[in-house]
Amino acid sequence: MKNIKAIGLLLIGVLTLGACKKALDYEPTGVLSSADLTSSTAVEGLVTAAYSAIGNGDMIGPIYSKWAYGSVRSDDAYKGGGGTGDVGEIDAMEHYNLVAPSMDAFVGRTWKNLFKSISRANVALRAVNSLPETSFPNKKSRLAELRFLRAHSYFTLKLLYKNIPIFDEAATEADILKTSNDLTNEESWNKIAADLQFAVDNLPEMQSEKGRVNKYAAQAYLAKLRLFQAYQQDDKHRVTSINKTRLQEVLTLTQAVIASGKYSLNNDIANNFLPEGENGPESVFAIQFSINDGTTSGRLNFEDGLNYPHGAPQYGCCGFHAASQNLVNAHTTNANGLPNFDTFNNGIADLNAQTVDPRLDHTVGIDGHPFKYDNTRPFSNSWVRDPGVYGNFHTMRNQQLATSVSYFKLGPFMGSAKNYDVLRYDDVLLMQAEAFIELDQQDRALPLINQIRARAAASTGKLKKADGSFASRYNVQGYTTTGWTKDFARNALQWERRLEFATEGERFFDLVRWGIAEQVLNNYLLVEKVRRPFLATAKFTAGRDEYLPIPQSEITFTKGLYKQNPGY
């Protein structure tokens, strides 16, 4: 853990210019005009501020941690906390009931925070463009970095809301006030892709300062965008076809990242979730955080601050993000070390008798199992805040031990200086595998998926109890060519993505991309609402619940220029 991260510092006083009021015009005290920013040093400060902005979300209005939007809305986790009324907006998300006026405070705040980051990128782009390359040799690279950062925020907005307004640094205030959110799905994807393609074309292969994006990060991000774009949706969010040209782009882009030799899987998946492993060989692009940097509390990730065990004496709050029984069951394996695809959810997994994938103990806090690799203080059911509602499981991938150099407690809330990985090499491998499968080349996907499974099998070194034994019985093996049909391979890929990114907020968006959200989530709820009666009224409605509503405050402000998403 470095004391000061190269890019993660907050540039005080320089935020946004040239946007409309409300979410698109965020003008804090001490804002500087463009005329004040004529030196290369000042412009570099604006670039740093744009990097900072992508990590400037908060617990109510998150922009990088998708635990509420992508994990709780899926079959991975329950809201947790002190009952259903505790941060009730997330309970409403879990029930797919997003029309209450109170939702605007949460969903609208995320919208606003993401547009703040876009505004920062646009301010910096205007400033960089104003300098000649002779006086600012880094001009081309900085422009590419800023367009990458802007694309990142627009991509997140599109995952969440689908129909969004998109404008660039050339847009005036009047232009922005006339920019609607009525682009076609293809048009909006391509606008975001243009920024990423510019980044691919103009970024260096590697950067000397940690945290700055490079060509390979841009290629990986563009591959992710093209993968989502390949699953073509109609205006009711139904997947109508899979565009093979887009899939071929995914293959080309991911192969460039793989062939670079710059990235590899960590030997132990644990290293992805510990500060000692940040900016390691698996991290392709990460939001940088810091501690002991001269500020009061450092520059920390507080978006996951609600998600520490409530009853644990070293924390004290707040018990959110409880792993679902369905997710725990999904980690069970058969005698061949493969998932129990058809039977995994037939009852409650007996973790004392059944074999499991080791990723379970990297993901879920379970009574008597080491919590976050600390075998001196195993997880206890007494740490769970409301077991009568949410059961006894917890999550822990994005939490840190109170003894970690990255950990900081601010009042009742916890923060961490551990970097937040946006793109990892495991994602690159699985994106390529998915493209191969949908292009009828599933045999080429097999070794990619098995790389991930082999790493999972090897990731047991930090999971031992104090007596040297394991709390779980591990058995995970690779797939063989026998029966490796396209349908089976697709099922295996989807299962692998779930376990590899469990509780990291990817699950819901994967289900929507594949066009199976209604089927999977309503089947999940049929069983889970019996286990957890608080879910009795939950139901996923296709054609609506794939995306959040456009915040009503923004529709009102634009006098109806922004059109509401279907079903709301």
Coordinates of C-alpha atoms in Angstrom, one line a residue:
M1 CA 0.0 0.0 0.0
K2 CA 1.6 3.3 -1.1
N3 CA 1.1 6.4 1.0
I4 CA 0.1 8.4 -2.0
K5 CA -1.3 7.0 -5.2
A6 CA -0.1 8.6 -8.4
I7 CA -3.5 9.4 -9.9
G8 CA -6.0 9.1 -7.0
L9 CA -5.4 12.6 -5.5
L10 CA -8.3 15.0 -5.4
L11 CA -7.7 18.4 -7.0
I12 CA -9.5 20.7 -4.6
G13 CA -11.5 23.5 -6.1
V14 CA -11.6 22.4 -9.7
L15 CA -14.7 20.4 -10.7
T16 CA -17.1 21.2 -13.5
L17 CA -17.8 23.9 -16.0
G18 CA -20.1 24.5 -18.9
A19 CA -23.0 22.2 -18.1
C20 CA -26.7 22.8 -17.6
K21 CA -28.1 23.2 -14.1
K22 CA -29.2 20.2 -11.9
A23 CA -27.1 17.1 -12.4
L24 CA -25.3 18.4 -15.4
D25 CA -24.1 21.6 -13.9
Y26 CA -22.2 20.9 -10.7
E27 CA -20.4 24.1 -9.6
P28 CA -18.9 24.0 -6.2
T29 CA -17.3 26.7 -4.1
G30 CA -14.0 27.8 -5.5
V31 CA -14.4 26.8 -9.1
L32 CA -11.8 28.1 -11.5
S33 CA -12.4 29.5 -14.9
S34 CA -10.7 28.1 -18.1
A35 CA -8.7 31.3 -18.3
D36 CA -7.0 30.4 -15.0
L37 CA -5.8 27.1 -16.5
T38 CA -3.2 28.0 -19.1
S39 CA -0.1 26.2 -17.8
S40 CA 0.7 22.6 -18.4
T41 CA 0.9 22.1 -14.6
A42 CA -2.6 23.4 -14.1
V43 CA -4.0 21.3 -17.0
E44 CA -2.3 18.2 -15.6
G45 CA -4.2 19.0 -12.4
L46 CA -7.4 18.9 -14.2
V47 CA -6.6 15.5 -15.7
T48 CA -5.9 14.3 -12.2
A49 CA -9.2 15.7 -11.0
A50 CA -10.9 13.7 -13.8
Y51 CA -9.3 10.5 -12.6
S52 CA -10.3 11.4 -9.1
A53 CA -13.9 11.9 -10.2
I54 CA -14.5 8.3 -11.2
G55 CA -14.0 7.4 -7.5
N56 CA -16.1 10.2 -6.1
G57 CA -19.3 8.3 -5.4
D58 CA -20.8 7.7 -2.0
M59 CA -22.8 5.1 -0.1
I60 CA -26.1 6.7 -1.3
G61 CA -25.4 7.3 -4.9
P62 CA -22.6 4.8 -5.7
I63 CA -20.8 5.0 -9.1
Y64 CA -18.2 2.2 -9.0
S65 CA -19.3 -0.3 -6.4
K66 CA -22.3 -2.1 -7.9
W67 CA -23.2 -4.2 -4.8
A68 CA -26.6 -2.6 -4.6
Y69 CA -27.3 -2.3 -8.4
G70 CA -25.7 -5.5 -9.6
S71 CA -25.5 -7.9 -6.7
V72 CA -28.6 -7.3 -4.5
R73 CA -30.8 -7.0 -7.7
S74 CA -29.5 -10.4 -8.7
D75 CA -29.5 -13.9 -7.1
D76 CA -26.1 -13.3 -5.4
A77 CA -27.1 -11.4 -2.3
Y78 CA -29.8 -9.8 -0.1
K79 CA -29.7 -6.2 1.0
G80 CA -28.9 -7.0 4.7
G81 CA -28.6 -4.4 7.3
G82 CA -31.1 -3.7 10.1
G83 CA -34.2 -5.0 8.4
T84 CA -36.1 -4.1 5.2
G85 CA -36.6 -0.5 6.2
D86 CA -32.8 0.2 6.7
V87 CA -31.9 2.1 3.5
G88 CA -35.2 1.1 2.1
E89 CA -34.3 2.2 -1.4
I90 CA -32.1 -0.9 -1.7
D91 CA -34.9 -3.1 -0.4
A92 CA -37.1 -1.6 -3.1
M93 CA -34.5 -2.5 -5.7
E94 CA -34.4 -6.0 -4.4
H95 CA -38.2 -6.2 -4.9
Y96 CA -38.0 -4.5 -8.3
N97 CA -40.2 -1.7 -7.0
L98 CA -38.5 1.5 -8.3
V99 CA -41.4 3.9 -8.8
A100 CA -41.6 5.3 -5.2
P101 CA -40.7 9.1 -5.1
S102 CA -38.0 8.3 -2.4
M103 CA -36.1 6.3 -5.0
D104 CA -35.0 9.5 -6.8
A105 CA -32.7 10.3 -3.8
F106 CA -30.7 7.1 -4.4
V107 CA -31.1 6.4 -8.2
G108 CA -31.0 10.2 -9.0
R109 CA -27.9 10.7 -6.9
T110 CA -26.0 8.0 -8.8
W111 CA -27.0 9.7 -12.1
K112 CA -25.8 13.0 -10.7
N113 CA -22.5 11.6 -9.5
L114 CA -21.8 10.0 -12.8
F115 CA -22.5 13.2 -14.7
K116 CA -20.2 15.0 -12.3
S117 CA -17.4 12.7 -13.4
I118 CA -18.3 13.3 -17.1
S119 CA -18.2 17.1 -16.5
R120 CA -14.8 16.9 -15.0
A121 CA -13.5 14.9 -18.0
N122 CA -15.1 17.5 -20.4
V123 CA -13.5 20.4 -18.5
A124 CA -10.1 18.8 -18.7
L125 CA -10.6 17.9 -22.4
R126 CA -11.3 21.5 -23.2
A127 CA -8.2 22.7 -21.2
V128 CA -5.9 20.1 -22.9
N129 CA -7.2 21.0 -26.3
S130 CA -6.4 24.6 -25.7
L131 CA -2.7 23.9 -25.4
P132 CA -0.4 23.3 -28.3
E133 CA 1.5 20.0 -28.3
T134 CA 4.8 21.9 -28.4
S135 CA 4.2 23.3 -24.9
F136 CA 2.3 20.1 -23.7
P137 CA 4.1 17.0 -25.0
N138 CA 1.7 14.7 -23.2
K139 CA -1.3 16.2 -25.1
K140 CA -2.3 13.2 -27.2
S141 CA -2.0 10.7 -24.3
R142 CA -3.9 13.0 -21.9
L143 CA -6.7 13.4 -24.4
A144 CA -6.9 9.7 -24.8
E145 CA -6.9 9.1 -21.0
L146 CA -9.7 11.6 -20.6
R147 CA -11.9 10.1 -23.3
F148 CA -11.3 6.7 -21.7
L149 CA -12.5 8.1 -18.3
R150 CA -15.5 9.7 -19.9
A151 CA -16.4 6.5 -21.7
H152 CA -16.1 4.6 -18.4
S153 CA -18.8 6.9 -16.8
Y154 CA -21.0 6.8 -19.8
F155 CA -20.7 3.0 -19.9
T156 CA -21.8 2.7 -16.3
L157 CA -24.7 5.0 -17.0
K158 CA -25.8 2.9 -19.9
L159 CA -25.6 -0.3 -17.9
L160 CA -27.8 1.3 -15.2
Y161 CA -30.3 3.4 -17.2
K162 CA -29.8 2.3 -20.9
N163 CA -31.3 5.5 -22.5
I164 CA -29.0 8.3 -21.6
P165 CA -28.0 11.7 -23.0
I166 CA -24.5 11.8 -24.4
F167 CA -22.5 14.9 -25.1
D168 CA -18.8 15.7 -25.5
E169 CA -16.5 18.6 -24.5
A170 CA -17.6 20.7 -27.5
A171 CA -21.2 20.9 -26.3
T172 CA -22.2 24.3 -25.0
E173 CA -24.7 24.9 -22.2
A174 CA -27.4 25.5 -24.8
D175 CA -26.4 22.3 -26.6
I176 CA -26.6 20.3 -23.4
L177 CA -30.1 21.7 -22.6
K178 CA -31.2 20.4 -26.0
T179 CA -29.6 16.9 -25.8
S180 CA -32.2 14.3 -25.2
N181 CA -31.8 10.6 -24.3
D182 CA -33.6 9.3 -27.4
L183 CA -30.6 7.8 -29.2
T184 CA -31.1 4.3 -30.4
N185 CA -29.3 1.6 -28.5
E186 CA -26.8 1.1 -31.3
E187 CA -26.1 4.9 -31.6
S188 CA -25.4 5.3 -27.9
W189 CA -23.1 2.3 -27.8
N190 CA -21.2 3.6 -30.8
K191 CA -20.8 7.1 -29.3
I192 CA -19.2 5.6 -26.2
A193 CA -17.1 3.2 -28.3
A194 CA -15.7 6.2 -30.2
D195 CA -14.0 7.5 -27.1
L196 CA -12.6 4.1 -26.3
Q197 CA -11.3 3.6 -29.9
F198 CA -9.6 7.0 -29.6
A199 CA -8.0 5.8 -26.5
V200 CA -6.9 2.5 -28.2
D201 CA -5.3 4.5 -31.0
N202 CA -3.5 7.1 -28.9
L203 CA -2.5 5.6 -25.6
P204 CA 0.9 4.2 -25.0
E205 CA 1.2 0.5 -24.3
M206 CA 2.4 1.1 -20.8
Q207 CA 2.5 4.1 -18.5
S208 CA 5.2 4.9 -16.0
E209 CA 2.8 6.1 -13.3
K210 CA 0.5 3.6 -11.7
G211 CA -3.1 4.2 -12.2
R212 CA -2.9 5.8 -15.6
V213 CA -4.8 3.9 -18.3
N214 CA -2.9 2.4 -21.2
K215 CA -3.7 1.0 -24.6
Y216 CA -4.4 -2.5 -23.3
A217 CA -6.9 -1.2 -20.7
A218 CA -8.7 0.7 -23.5
Q219 CA -8.7 -2.5 -25.7
A220 CA -10.2 -4.5 -22.8
Y221 CA -12.8 -1.9 -22.1
L222 CA -13.8 -1.6 -25.7
A223 CA -14.1 -5.4 -25.8
K224 CA -16.5 -5.3 -22.9
L225 CA -18.6 -2.6 -24.5
R226 CA -18.7 -4.6 -27.8
L227 CA -19.7 -7.7 -25.9
F228 CA -22.7 -6.0 -24.4
Q229 CA -23.5 -4.3 -27.7
A230 CA -23.4 -7.7 -29.5
Y231 CA -26.6 -8.8 -27.6
Q232 CA -29.0 -6.7 -29.5
Q233 CA -32.1 -5.6 -27.7
D234 CA -35.4 -4.2 -28.8
D235 CA -37.3 -1.3 -27.2
K236 CA -38.6 -3.7 -24.5
H237 CA -35.1 -4.9 -23.6
R238 CA -35.6 -8.3 -25.2
V239 CA -32.4 -9.8 -26.7
T240 CA -33.4 -10.4 -30.4
S241 CA -30.1 -11.5 -31.9
I242 CA -26.4 -11.7 -31.3
N243 CA -24.2 -9.7 -33.6
K244 CA -21.3 -11.9 -34.8
T245 CA -19.4 -8.9 -36.2
R246 CA -19.3 -7.4 -32.7
L247 CA -18.2 -10.8 -31.2
Q248 CA -15.4 -10.9 -33.7
E249 CA -14.3 -7.5 -32.4
V250 CA -14.3 -8.9 -28.9
L251 CA -12.0 -11.7 -30.0
T252 CA -9.6 -9.3 -31.7
L253 CA -9.5 -6.9 -28.8
T254 CA -9.1 -9.5 -26.1
Q255 CA -6.5 -11.3 -28.0
A256 CA -4.4 -8.1 -28.2
V257 CA -4.5 -7.8 -24.5
I258 CA -3.7 -11.5 -23.9
A259 CA -0.9 -11.5 -26.6
S260 CA 0.8 -8.5 -25.0
G261 CA 2.1 -10.7 -22.2
K262 CA 1.6 -7.8 -19.8
Y263 CA -1.1 -9.5 -17.7
S264 CA -1.7 -12.8 -16.1
L265 CA -3.9 -14.5 -13.5
N266 CA -2.7 -14.2 -9.9
N267 CA -1.6 -17.5 -8.5
D268 CA -4.2 -17.1 -5.8
I269 CA -7.5 -15.2 -6.4
A270 CA -7.1 -13.8 -2.9
N271 CA -4.6 -11.3 -4.2
N272 CA -7.3 -9.6 -6.1
F273 CA -9.0 -8.7 -2.9
L274 CA -6.1 -7.6 -0.7
P275 CA -4.2 -4.3 -0.8
E276 CA -0.9 -6.1 -1.0
G277 CA -2.0 -7.4 -4.4
E278 CA -3.3 -4.2 -6.0
N279 CA -1.9 -3.0 -9.3
G280 CA -0.7 -6.6 -9.7
P281 CA -0.5 -8.7 -12.9
E282 CA -4.2 -9.3 -13.0
S283 CA -5.3 -5.6 -12.7
V284 CA -6.0 -4.1 -16.1
F285 CA -7.7 -0.9 -14.9
A286 CA -8.4 0.1 -11.3
I287 CA -9.6 3.2 -9.5
Q288 CA -6.8 4.2 -7.2
F289 CA -7.4 5.0 -3.5
S290 CA -5.0 6.2 -0.8
I291 CA -4.4 6.5 2.9
N292 CA -1.8 8.4 5.0
D293 CA -1.6 10.9 2.2
G294 CA -1.7 14.1 4.4
T295 CA -5.4 14.4 4.5
T296 CA -7.6 13.6 7.5
S297 CA -9.0 10.3 6.3
G298 CA -7.2 9.6 3.1
R299 CA -8.9 9.1 -0.3
L300 CA -11.0 6.0 0.5
N301 CA -13.6 3.7 -0.9
F302 CA -16.6 4.4 1.3
E303 CA -19.2 3.0 -1.2
D304 CA -18.7 -0.5 0.4
G305 CA -18.7 1.0 3.9
L306 CA -22.1 -0.4 4.9
N307 CA -21.0 -3.9 4.2
Y308 CA -18.9 -4.9 7.1
P309 CA -20.1 -7.4 9.7
H310 CA -22.3 -5.6 12.2
G311 CA -21.6 -7.6 15.4
A312 CA -17.8 -8.0 14.9
P313 CA -16.1 -6.0 17.6
Q314 CA -13.5 -4.6 15.3
Y315 CA -16.2 -3.0 13.0
G316 CA -19.6 -2.4 14.6
C317 CA -21.6 -1.5 11.5
C318 CA -23.6 -2.1 9.4
G319 CA -24.2 -5.7 8.1
F320 CA -25.4 -5.0 4.6
H321 CA -24.8 -7.2 1.5
A322 CA -25.7 -10.6 2.9
A323 CA -24.9 -13.5 0.5
S324 CA -27.9 -15.5 -0.6
Q325 CA -28.4 -19.2 0.1
N326 CA -28.7 -19.6 -3.7
L327 CA -25.2 -18.2 -4.2
V328 CA -23.7 -20.5 -1.5
N329 CA -25.5 -23.5 -3.1
A330 CA -24.1 -22.5 -6.5
H331 CA -20.5 -23.2 -5.2
T332 CA -21.2 -26.9 -4.5
T333 CA -19.5 -29.4 -6.8
N334 CA -20.1 -33.0 -7.7
A335 CA -17.7 -36.0 -7.5
N336 CA -16.0 -34.8 -10.7
G337 CA -15.4 -31.3 -9.3
L338 CA -17.9 -29.7 -11.6
P339 CA -20.9 -27.5 -10.7
N340 CA -24.2 -29.1 -9.8
F341 CA -25.9 -27.3 -12.6
D342 CA -29.4 -28.8 -12.3
T343 CA -29.6 -29.7 -8.6
F344 CA -27.5 -27.1 -6.8
N345 CA -30.6 -25.4 -5.3
N346 CA -32.5 -28.5 -4.2
G347 CA -32.4 -27.7 -0.5
I348 CA -29.8 -26.2 1.8
A349 CA -26.2 -27.1 1.0
D350 CA -24.5 -29.1 3.8
L351 CA -21.2 -27.4 3.9
N352 CA -19.8 -30.0 6.3
A353 CA -20.5 -32.9 3.8
Q354 CA -20.6 -31.5 0.3
T355 CA -17.6 -30.4 -1.7
V356 CA -17.4 -26.8 -2.9
D357 CA -15.4 -24.5 -5.1
P358 CA -12.7 -22.7 -3.1
R359 CA -14.1 -19.4 -4.3
L360 CA -16.9 -19.8 -1.7
D361 CA -14.4 -19.1 1.1
H362 CA -13.0 -16.1 -0.7
T363 CA -16.5 -14.6 -1.0
V364 CA -18.9 -15.6 1.8
G365 CA -18.5 -15.1 5.6
I366 CA -19.6 -18.5 7.1
D367 CA -19.8 -19.4 10.8
G368 CA -16.4 -20.9 11.9
H369 CA -14.6 -20.2 8.6
P370 CA -11.7 -17.7 8.5
F371 CA -13.0 -14.2 7.7
K372 CA -10.9 -12.4 5.1
Y373 CA -8.0 -14.9 5.5
D374 CA -7.7 -14.2 9.3
N375 CA -7.8 -17.6 11.0
T376 CA -7.3 -16.1 14.4
R377 CA -10.8 -14.7 14.3
P378 CA -13.2 -16.8 12.3
F379 CA -16.6 -15.5 11.2
S380 CA -19.3 -15.9 13.7
N381 CA -23.1 -16.0 13.3
S382 CA -23.1 -13.4 16.2
W383 CA -21.7 -10.9 13.7
V384 CA -24.8 -11.0 11.6
R385 CA -27.1 -8.0 12.2
D386 CA -30.5 -9.4 11.3
P387 CA -30.3 -13.2 10.8
G388 CA -34.1 -13.6 11.2
V389 CA -34.6 -11.7 8.0
Y390 CA -31.4 -12.2 6.0
G391 CA -29.9 -15.5 7.3
N392 CA -26.4 -15.9 8.6
F393 CA -24.2 -15.5 5.5
H394 CA -22.2 -12.3 4.8
T395 CA -20.0 -11.1 2.0
M396 CA -16.3 -10.1 2.2
R397 CA -14.6 -9.6 -1.1
N398 CA -14.6 -5.8 -0.9
Q399 CA -14.1 -5.6 2.8
Q400 CA -10.8 -5.4 4.6
L401 CA -9.6 -6.5 8.0
A402 CA -9.5 -3.8 10.7
T403 CA -5.8 -4.6 11.0
S404 CA -5.2 -3.9 7.3
V405 CA -3.0 -0.9 6.4
S406 CA -5.8 0.1 4.0
Y407 CA -8.5 0.2 6.6
F408 CA -9.9 3.4 8.1
K409 CA -13.0 4.0 10.3
L410 CA -14.7 7.3 10.1
G411 CA -17.4 7.5 12.8
P412 CA -19.6 4.5 12.3
F413 CA -18.6 3.9 8.7
M414 CA -15.7 2.0 7.2
G415 CA -13.5 2.9 4.3
S416 CA -10.6 1.2 2.5
A417 CA -7.7 2.5 0.4
K418 CA -7.7 -0.8 -1.5
N419 CA -7.9 -0.1 -5.2
Y420 CA -11.2 -0.9 -6.9
D421 CA -10.6 -3.1 -10.0
V422 CA -12.8 -2.1 -12.9
L423 CA -11.2 -4.6 -15.3
R424 CA -9.2 -7.6 -14.5
Y425 CA -7.5 -10.2 -16.6
D426 CA -9.9 -12.9 -15.5
D427 CA -12.7 -10.8 -17.2
V428 CA -10.6 -10.6 -20.4
L429 CA -10.3 -14.4 -20.6
L430 CA -14.0 -15.0 -19.9
M431 CA -15.0 -12.3 -22.4
Q432 CA -13.0 -14.1 -25.1
A433 CA -14.4 -17.4 -24.1
E434 CA -17.9 -16.1 -24.3
A435 CA -17.3 -14.7 -27.8
F436 CA -15.8 -18.0 -29.0
I437 CA -18.9 -19.9 -27.7
E438 CA -21.4 -17.6 -29.4
L439 CA -19.4 -17.8 -32.6
D440 CA -19.7 -21.6 -32.5
Q441 CA -16.1 -22.1 -31.6
Q442 CA -16.7 -23.5 -28.1
D443 CA -13.7 -25.8 -28.3
R444 CA -11.5 -22.7 -28.2
A445 CA -13.3 -21.5 -25.1
L446 CA -12.6 -24.6 -23.1
P447 CA -9.0 -23.9 -22.2
L448 CA -9.8 -20.3 -21.3
I449 CA -12.5 -21.4 -18.8
N450 CA -10.3 -24.1 -17.5
Q451 CA -7.5 -21.5 -16.8
I452 CA -10.0 -19.8 -14.5
R453 CA -11.0 -23.1 -12.8
A454 CA -7.4 -24.2 -12.3
R455 CA -6.6 -20.9 -10.6
A456 CA -9.7 -21.4 -8.4
A457 CA -8.5 -24.9 -7.5
A458 CA -5.1 -23.5 -6.5
S459 CA -6.5 -20.7 -4.4
T460 CA -6.5 -22.5 -1.0
G461 CA -3.3 -21.3 0.6
K462 CA -5.0 -18.5 2.6
L463 CA -8.1 -20.5 3.6
K464 CA -6.7 -22.7 6.4
K465 CA -8.1 -22.6 9.9
A466 CA -5.8 -22.0 12.9
D467 CA -5.2 -25.8 13.3
G468 CA -4.1 -26.1 9.7
S469 CA -7.3 -27.8 8.4
F470 CA -9.8 -26.3 5.9
A471 CA -13.2 -25.3 6.9
S472 CA -14.6 -26.6 3.6
R473 CA -14.1 -29.7 1.5
Y474 CA -12.7 -28.3 -1.8
N475 CA -13.1 -30.1 -5.2
V476 CA -13.0 -28.1 -8.4
Q477 CA -11.8 -29.6 -11.7
G478 CA -11.6 -28.5 -15.3
Y479 CA -14.1 -29.5 -18.0
T480 CA -13.3 -32.2 -20.5
T481 CA -14.1 -32.3 -24.2
T482 CA -16.7 -34.9 -23.6
G483 CA -20.2 -33.4 -24.0
W484 CA -18.7 -29.9 -24.6
T485 CA -21.5 -28.7 -26.9
K486 CA -22.3 -25.1 -27.5
D487 CA -25.2 -25.2 -25.1
F488 CA -23.2 -26.9 -22.4
A489 CA -20.3 -24.5 -22.9
R490 CA -22.6 -21.5 -22.7
N491 CA -24.0 -22.8 -19.4
A492 CA -20.5 -23.4 -18.1
L493 CA -19.3 -19.9 -19.1
Q494 CA -22.3 -18.3 -17.4
W495 CA -21.7 -20.3 -14.2
E496 CA -18.0 -19.5 -14.3
R497 CA -18.7 -15.7 -14.5
R498 CA -21.0 -16.0 -11.6
L499 CA -18.5 -17.6 -9.3
E500 CA -15.5 -15.6 -10.5
F501 CA -17.2 -12.3 -9.9
A502 CA -19.6 -13.3 -7.2
T503 CA -20.9 -10.3 -5.1
E504 CA -18.7 -7.9 -7.2
G505 CA -21.8 -6.5 -8.9
E506 CA -21.5 -8.1 -12.3
R507 CA -24.2 -10.7 -12.0
F508 CA -27.3 -8.7 -12.8
F509 CA -25.8 -7.0 -15.8
D510 CA -24.6 -10.3 -17.2
L511 CA -28.2 -11.7 -16.9
V512 CA -29.6 -8.7 -18.7
R513 CA -27.0 -9.0 -21.4
W514 CA -27.7 -12.7 -22.0
G515 CA -31.5 -12.0 -22.1
I516 CA -32.2 -14.4 -19.3
A517 CA -32.8 -12.0 -16.3
E518 CA -36.6 -12.7 -16.1
Q519 CA -36.2 -16.5 -16.2
V520 CA -33.3 -16.7 -13.8
L521 CA -34.5 -14.2 -11.2
N522 CA -38.1 -15.2 -11.0
N523 CA -37.0 -18.9 -10.7
Y524 CA -34.6 -17.7 -7.9
L525 CA -37.4 -15.8 -6.2
L526 CA -39.8 -18.8 -6.3
V527 CA -37.5 -20.7 -4.0
E528 CA -35.8 -17.9 -2.1
K529 CA -39.0 -16.2 -0.9
V530 CA -39.8 -19.5 1.0
R531 CA -36.4 -19.3 2.7
R532 CA -36.6 -15.6 3.2
P533 CA -40.2 -14.4 3.6
F534 CA -39.2 -10.8 3.2
L535 CA -39.0 -11.5 -0.5
A536 CA -42.7 -12.6 -0.7
T537 CA -43.8 -9.8 -3.0
A538 CA -40.7 -9.6 -5.1
K539 CA -41.1 -10.1 -8.8
F540 CA -39.0 -9.2 -11.8
T541 CA -41.0 -7.7 -14.7
A542 CA -39.5 -8.1 -18.1
G543 CA -39.5 -5.0 -20.3
R544 CA -39.0 -2.8 -17.2
D545 CA -36.7 -4.1 -14.5
E546 CA -33.7 -4.6 -16.7
Y547 CA -32.9 -0.9 -16.2
L548 CA -33.4 1.8 -13.6
P549 CA -35.9 4.5 -14.3
I550 CA -34.6 7.8 -15.6
P551 CA -34.7 10.0 -12.4
Q552 CA -38.0 11.9 -12.4
S553 CA -36.2 15.1 -11.1
E554 CA -34.2 15.1 -14.4
I555 CA -37.3 14.6 -16.5
T556 CA -39.0 17.4 -14.7
F557 CA -36.1 19.7 -15.0
T558 CA -35.7 19.1 -18.8
K559 CA -39.5 19.7 -19.2
G560 CA -40.0 16.3 -20.6
L561 CA -36.9 16.3 -22.9
Y562 CA -35.7 13.1 -21.3
K563 CA -38.0 10.2 -22.0
Q564 CA -38.8 7.7 -19.2
N565 CA -37.7 4.1 -19.7
P566 CA -40.4 1.6 -20.6
G567 CA -42.7 0.3 -17.9
Y568 CA -42.1 3.2 -15.4

